[in-house]
Short mmCIF file of N, CA and C in Angstrom, two decimals:
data_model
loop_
_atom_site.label_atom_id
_atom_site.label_comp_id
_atom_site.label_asym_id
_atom_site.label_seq_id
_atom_site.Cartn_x
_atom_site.Cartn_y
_atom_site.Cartn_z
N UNK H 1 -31.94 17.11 7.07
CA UNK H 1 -30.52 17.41 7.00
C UNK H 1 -29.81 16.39 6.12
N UNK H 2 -30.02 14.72 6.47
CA UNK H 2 -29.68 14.24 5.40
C UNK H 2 -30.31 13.97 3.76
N UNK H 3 -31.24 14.46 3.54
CA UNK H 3 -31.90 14.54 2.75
C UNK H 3 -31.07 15.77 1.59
N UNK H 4 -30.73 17.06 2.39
CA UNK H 4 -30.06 17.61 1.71
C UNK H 4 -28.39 17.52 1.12
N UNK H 5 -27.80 17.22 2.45
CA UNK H 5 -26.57 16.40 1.78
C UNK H 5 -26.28 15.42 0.60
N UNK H 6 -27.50 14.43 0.97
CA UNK H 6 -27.78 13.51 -0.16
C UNK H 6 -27.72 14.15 -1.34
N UNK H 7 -28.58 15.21 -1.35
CA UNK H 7 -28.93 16.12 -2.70
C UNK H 7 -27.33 16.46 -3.00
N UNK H 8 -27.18 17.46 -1.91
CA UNK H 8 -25.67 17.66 -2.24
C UNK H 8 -24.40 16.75 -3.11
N UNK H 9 -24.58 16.02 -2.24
CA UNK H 9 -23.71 14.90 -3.06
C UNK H 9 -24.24 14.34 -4.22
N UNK H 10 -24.92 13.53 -4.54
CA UNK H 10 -25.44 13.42 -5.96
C UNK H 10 -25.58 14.66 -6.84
N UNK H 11 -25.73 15.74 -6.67
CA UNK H 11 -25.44 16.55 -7.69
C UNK H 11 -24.08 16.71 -8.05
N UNK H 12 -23.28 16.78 -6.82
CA UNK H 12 -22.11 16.82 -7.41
C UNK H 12 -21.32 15.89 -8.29
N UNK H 13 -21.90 14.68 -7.81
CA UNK H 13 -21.58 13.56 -9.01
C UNK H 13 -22.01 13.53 -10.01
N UNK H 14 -23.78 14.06 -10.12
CA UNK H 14 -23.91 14.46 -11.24
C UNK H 14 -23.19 15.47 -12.53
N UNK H 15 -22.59 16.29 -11.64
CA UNK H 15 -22.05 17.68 -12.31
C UNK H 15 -20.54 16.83 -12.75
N UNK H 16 -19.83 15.95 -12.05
CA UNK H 16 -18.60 15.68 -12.08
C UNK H 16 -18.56 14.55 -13.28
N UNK H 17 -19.80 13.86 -13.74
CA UNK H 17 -19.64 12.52 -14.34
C UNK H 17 -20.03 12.94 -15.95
N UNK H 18 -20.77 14.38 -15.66
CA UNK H 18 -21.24 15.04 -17.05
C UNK H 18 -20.22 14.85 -18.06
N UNK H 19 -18.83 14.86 -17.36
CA UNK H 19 -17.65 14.96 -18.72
C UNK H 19 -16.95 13.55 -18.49
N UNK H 20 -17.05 13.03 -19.70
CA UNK H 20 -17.06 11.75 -20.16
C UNK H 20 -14.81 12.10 -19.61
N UNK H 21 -14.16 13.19 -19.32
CA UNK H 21 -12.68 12.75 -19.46
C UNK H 21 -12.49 12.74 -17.90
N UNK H 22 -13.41 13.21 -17.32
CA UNK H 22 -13.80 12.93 -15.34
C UNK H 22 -13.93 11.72 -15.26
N UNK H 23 -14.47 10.75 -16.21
CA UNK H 23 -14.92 9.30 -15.67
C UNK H 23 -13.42 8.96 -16.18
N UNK H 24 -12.88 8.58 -17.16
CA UNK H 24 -11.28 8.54 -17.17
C UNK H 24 -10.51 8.67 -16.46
N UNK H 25 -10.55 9.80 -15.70
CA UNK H 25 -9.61 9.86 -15.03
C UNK H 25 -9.75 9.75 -13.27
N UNK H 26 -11.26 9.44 -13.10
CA UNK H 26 -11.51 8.89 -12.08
C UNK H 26 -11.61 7.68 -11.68
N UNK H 27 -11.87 6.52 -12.61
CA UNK H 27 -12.18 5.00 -12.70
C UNK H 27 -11.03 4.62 -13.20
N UNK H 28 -10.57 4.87 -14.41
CA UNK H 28 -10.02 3.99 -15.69
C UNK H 28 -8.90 4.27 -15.17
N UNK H 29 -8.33 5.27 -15.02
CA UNK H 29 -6.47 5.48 -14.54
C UNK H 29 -6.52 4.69 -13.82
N UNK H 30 -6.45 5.40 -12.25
CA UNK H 30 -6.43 4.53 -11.34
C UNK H 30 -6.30 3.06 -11.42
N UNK H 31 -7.14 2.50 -12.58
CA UNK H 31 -7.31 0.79 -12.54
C UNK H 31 -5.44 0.44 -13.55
N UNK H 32 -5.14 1.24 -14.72
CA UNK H 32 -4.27 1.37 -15.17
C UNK H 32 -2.70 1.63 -14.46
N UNK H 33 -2.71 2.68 -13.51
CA UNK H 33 -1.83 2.95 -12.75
C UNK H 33 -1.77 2.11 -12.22
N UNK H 34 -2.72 1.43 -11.04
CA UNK H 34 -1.86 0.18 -10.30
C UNK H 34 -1.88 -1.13 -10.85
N UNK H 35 -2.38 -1.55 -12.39
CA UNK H 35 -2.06 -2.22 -12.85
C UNK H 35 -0.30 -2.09 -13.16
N UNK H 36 0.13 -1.25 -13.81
CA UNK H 36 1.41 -0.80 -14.38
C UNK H 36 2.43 -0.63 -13.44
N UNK H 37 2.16 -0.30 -12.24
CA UNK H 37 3.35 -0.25 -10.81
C UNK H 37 3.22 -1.72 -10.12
N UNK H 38 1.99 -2.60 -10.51
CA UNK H 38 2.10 -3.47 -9.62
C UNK H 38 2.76 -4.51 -10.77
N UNK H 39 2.89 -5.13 -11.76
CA UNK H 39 3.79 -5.69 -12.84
C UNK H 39 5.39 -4.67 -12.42
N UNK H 40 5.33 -3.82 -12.59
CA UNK H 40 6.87 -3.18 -12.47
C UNK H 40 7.62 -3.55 -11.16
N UNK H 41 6.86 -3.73 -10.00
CA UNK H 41 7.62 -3.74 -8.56
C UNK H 41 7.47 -5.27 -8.35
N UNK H 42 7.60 -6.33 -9.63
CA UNK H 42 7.66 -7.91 -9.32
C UNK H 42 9.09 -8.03 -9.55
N UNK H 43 9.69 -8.65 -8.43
CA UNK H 43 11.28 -9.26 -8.71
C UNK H 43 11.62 -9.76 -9.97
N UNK H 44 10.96 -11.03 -9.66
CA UNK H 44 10.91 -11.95 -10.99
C UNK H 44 11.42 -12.84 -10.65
N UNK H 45 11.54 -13.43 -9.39
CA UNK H 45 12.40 -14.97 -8.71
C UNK H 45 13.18 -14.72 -7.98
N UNK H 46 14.16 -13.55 -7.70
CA UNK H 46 14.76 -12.70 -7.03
C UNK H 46 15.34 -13.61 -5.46
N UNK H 47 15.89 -13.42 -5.06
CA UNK H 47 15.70 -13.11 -3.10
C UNK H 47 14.55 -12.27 -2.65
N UNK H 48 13.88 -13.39 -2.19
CA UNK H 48 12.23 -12.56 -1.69
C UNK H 48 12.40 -12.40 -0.55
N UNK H 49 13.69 -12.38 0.32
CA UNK H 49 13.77 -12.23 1.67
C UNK H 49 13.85 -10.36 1.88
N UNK H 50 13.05 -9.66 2.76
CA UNK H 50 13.03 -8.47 2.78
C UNK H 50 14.68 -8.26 3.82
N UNK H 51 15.69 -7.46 3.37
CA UNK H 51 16.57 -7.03 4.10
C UNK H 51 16.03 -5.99 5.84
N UNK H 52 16.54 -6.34 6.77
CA UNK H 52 15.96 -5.76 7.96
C UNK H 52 17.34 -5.62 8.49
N UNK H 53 17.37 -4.31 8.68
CA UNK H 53 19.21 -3.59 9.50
C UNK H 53 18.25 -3.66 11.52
N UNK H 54 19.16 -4.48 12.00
CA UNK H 54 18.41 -4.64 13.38
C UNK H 54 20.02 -4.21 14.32
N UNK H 55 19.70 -3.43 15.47
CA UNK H 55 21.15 -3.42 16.12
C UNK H 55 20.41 -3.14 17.74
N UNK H 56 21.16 -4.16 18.22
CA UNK H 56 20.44 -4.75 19.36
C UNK H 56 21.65 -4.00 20.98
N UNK H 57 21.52 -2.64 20.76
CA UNK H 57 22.53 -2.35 21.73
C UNK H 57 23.29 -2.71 23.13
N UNK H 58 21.22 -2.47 23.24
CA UNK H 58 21.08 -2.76 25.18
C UNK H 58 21.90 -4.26 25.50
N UNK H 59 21.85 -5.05 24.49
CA UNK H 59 21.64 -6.34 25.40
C UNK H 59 20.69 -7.22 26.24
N UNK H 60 19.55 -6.17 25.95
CA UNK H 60 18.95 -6.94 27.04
C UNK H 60 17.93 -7.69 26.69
N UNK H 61 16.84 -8.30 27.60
CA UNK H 61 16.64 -9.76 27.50
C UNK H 61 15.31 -9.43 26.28
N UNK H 62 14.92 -8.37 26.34
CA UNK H 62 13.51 -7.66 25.24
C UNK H 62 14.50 -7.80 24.20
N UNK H 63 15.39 -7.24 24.04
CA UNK H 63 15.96 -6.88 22.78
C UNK H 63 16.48 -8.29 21.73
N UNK H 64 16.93 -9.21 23.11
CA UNK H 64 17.21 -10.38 22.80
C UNK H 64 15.93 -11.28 22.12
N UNK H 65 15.18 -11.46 22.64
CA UNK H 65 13.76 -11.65 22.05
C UNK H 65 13.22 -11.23 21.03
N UNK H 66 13.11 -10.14 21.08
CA UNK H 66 13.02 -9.89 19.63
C UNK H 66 13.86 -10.51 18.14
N UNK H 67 15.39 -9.91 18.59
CA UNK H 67 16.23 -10.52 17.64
C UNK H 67 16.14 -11.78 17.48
N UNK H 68 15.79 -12.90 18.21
CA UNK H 68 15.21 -14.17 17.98
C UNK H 68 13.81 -14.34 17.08
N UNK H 69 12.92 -13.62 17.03
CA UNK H 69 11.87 -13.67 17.03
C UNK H 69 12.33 -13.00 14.73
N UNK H 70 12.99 -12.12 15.45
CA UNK H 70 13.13 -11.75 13.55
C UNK H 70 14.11 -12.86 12.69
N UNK H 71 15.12 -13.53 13.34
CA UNK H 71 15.61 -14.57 13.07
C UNK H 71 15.21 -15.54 12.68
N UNK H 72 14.14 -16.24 13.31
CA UNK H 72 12.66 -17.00 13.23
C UNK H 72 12.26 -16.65 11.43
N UNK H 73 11.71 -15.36 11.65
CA UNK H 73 10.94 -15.43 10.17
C UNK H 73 11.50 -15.35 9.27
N UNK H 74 10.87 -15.95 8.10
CA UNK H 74 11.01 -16.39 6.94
C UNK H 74 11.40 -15.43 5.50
N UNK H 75 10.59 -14.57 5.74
CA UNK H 75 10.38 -13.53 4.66
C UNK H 75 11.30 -12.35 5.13
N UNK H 76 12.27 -12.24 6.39
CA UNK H 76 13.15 -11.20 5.99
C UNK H 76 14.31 -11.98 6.29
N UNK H 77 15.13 -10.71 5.77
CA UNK H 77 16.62 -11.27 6.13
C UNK H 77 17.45 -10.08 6.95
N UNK H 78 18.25 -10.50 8.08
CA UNK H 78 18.64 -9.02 9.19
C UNK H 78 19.86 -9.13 8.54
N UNK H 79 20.25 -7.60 8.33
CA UNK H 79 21.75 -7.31 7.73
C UNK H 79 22.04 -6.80 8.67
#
């Protein structure tokens, strides 16, 4: 049973890799695309603090804790 799957699958890679614009657009984009979004989504020195909208209704002592606890860290900022 796995013997045939195996088959299965390697042929199909075989059949899929036959065209040299399949390997393009299976390997090479991909490496291109998140090269190109990951340069685009850099601040550039910015405020690296992530904005966090927090609204702490209850009052109560969980909720309070928490809001301490996001206060604490570094990397956001609560609006």
């Amino acid at each position: 049973m796995i013997k045939k799957a195996l088959a299965i699958a390697f042929n199909s890679l075989k059949v899929t890799f036959r065209d040299k614009g399949n390997l393009i657009w299976l390997i090479i984009m991909p490496i291109v695309w998140t090269t190109l979004l990951g340069t685009m989504s850099t601040t550039g020195g910015g405020d690296e603090k992530i904005p966090v909208g927090f609204l702490n209704s209850d009052r109560g002592i969980y909720g309070e804790v928490f809001e301490e606890i996001l206060r604490k860290e570094e990397s956001i900022k609560i609006v």
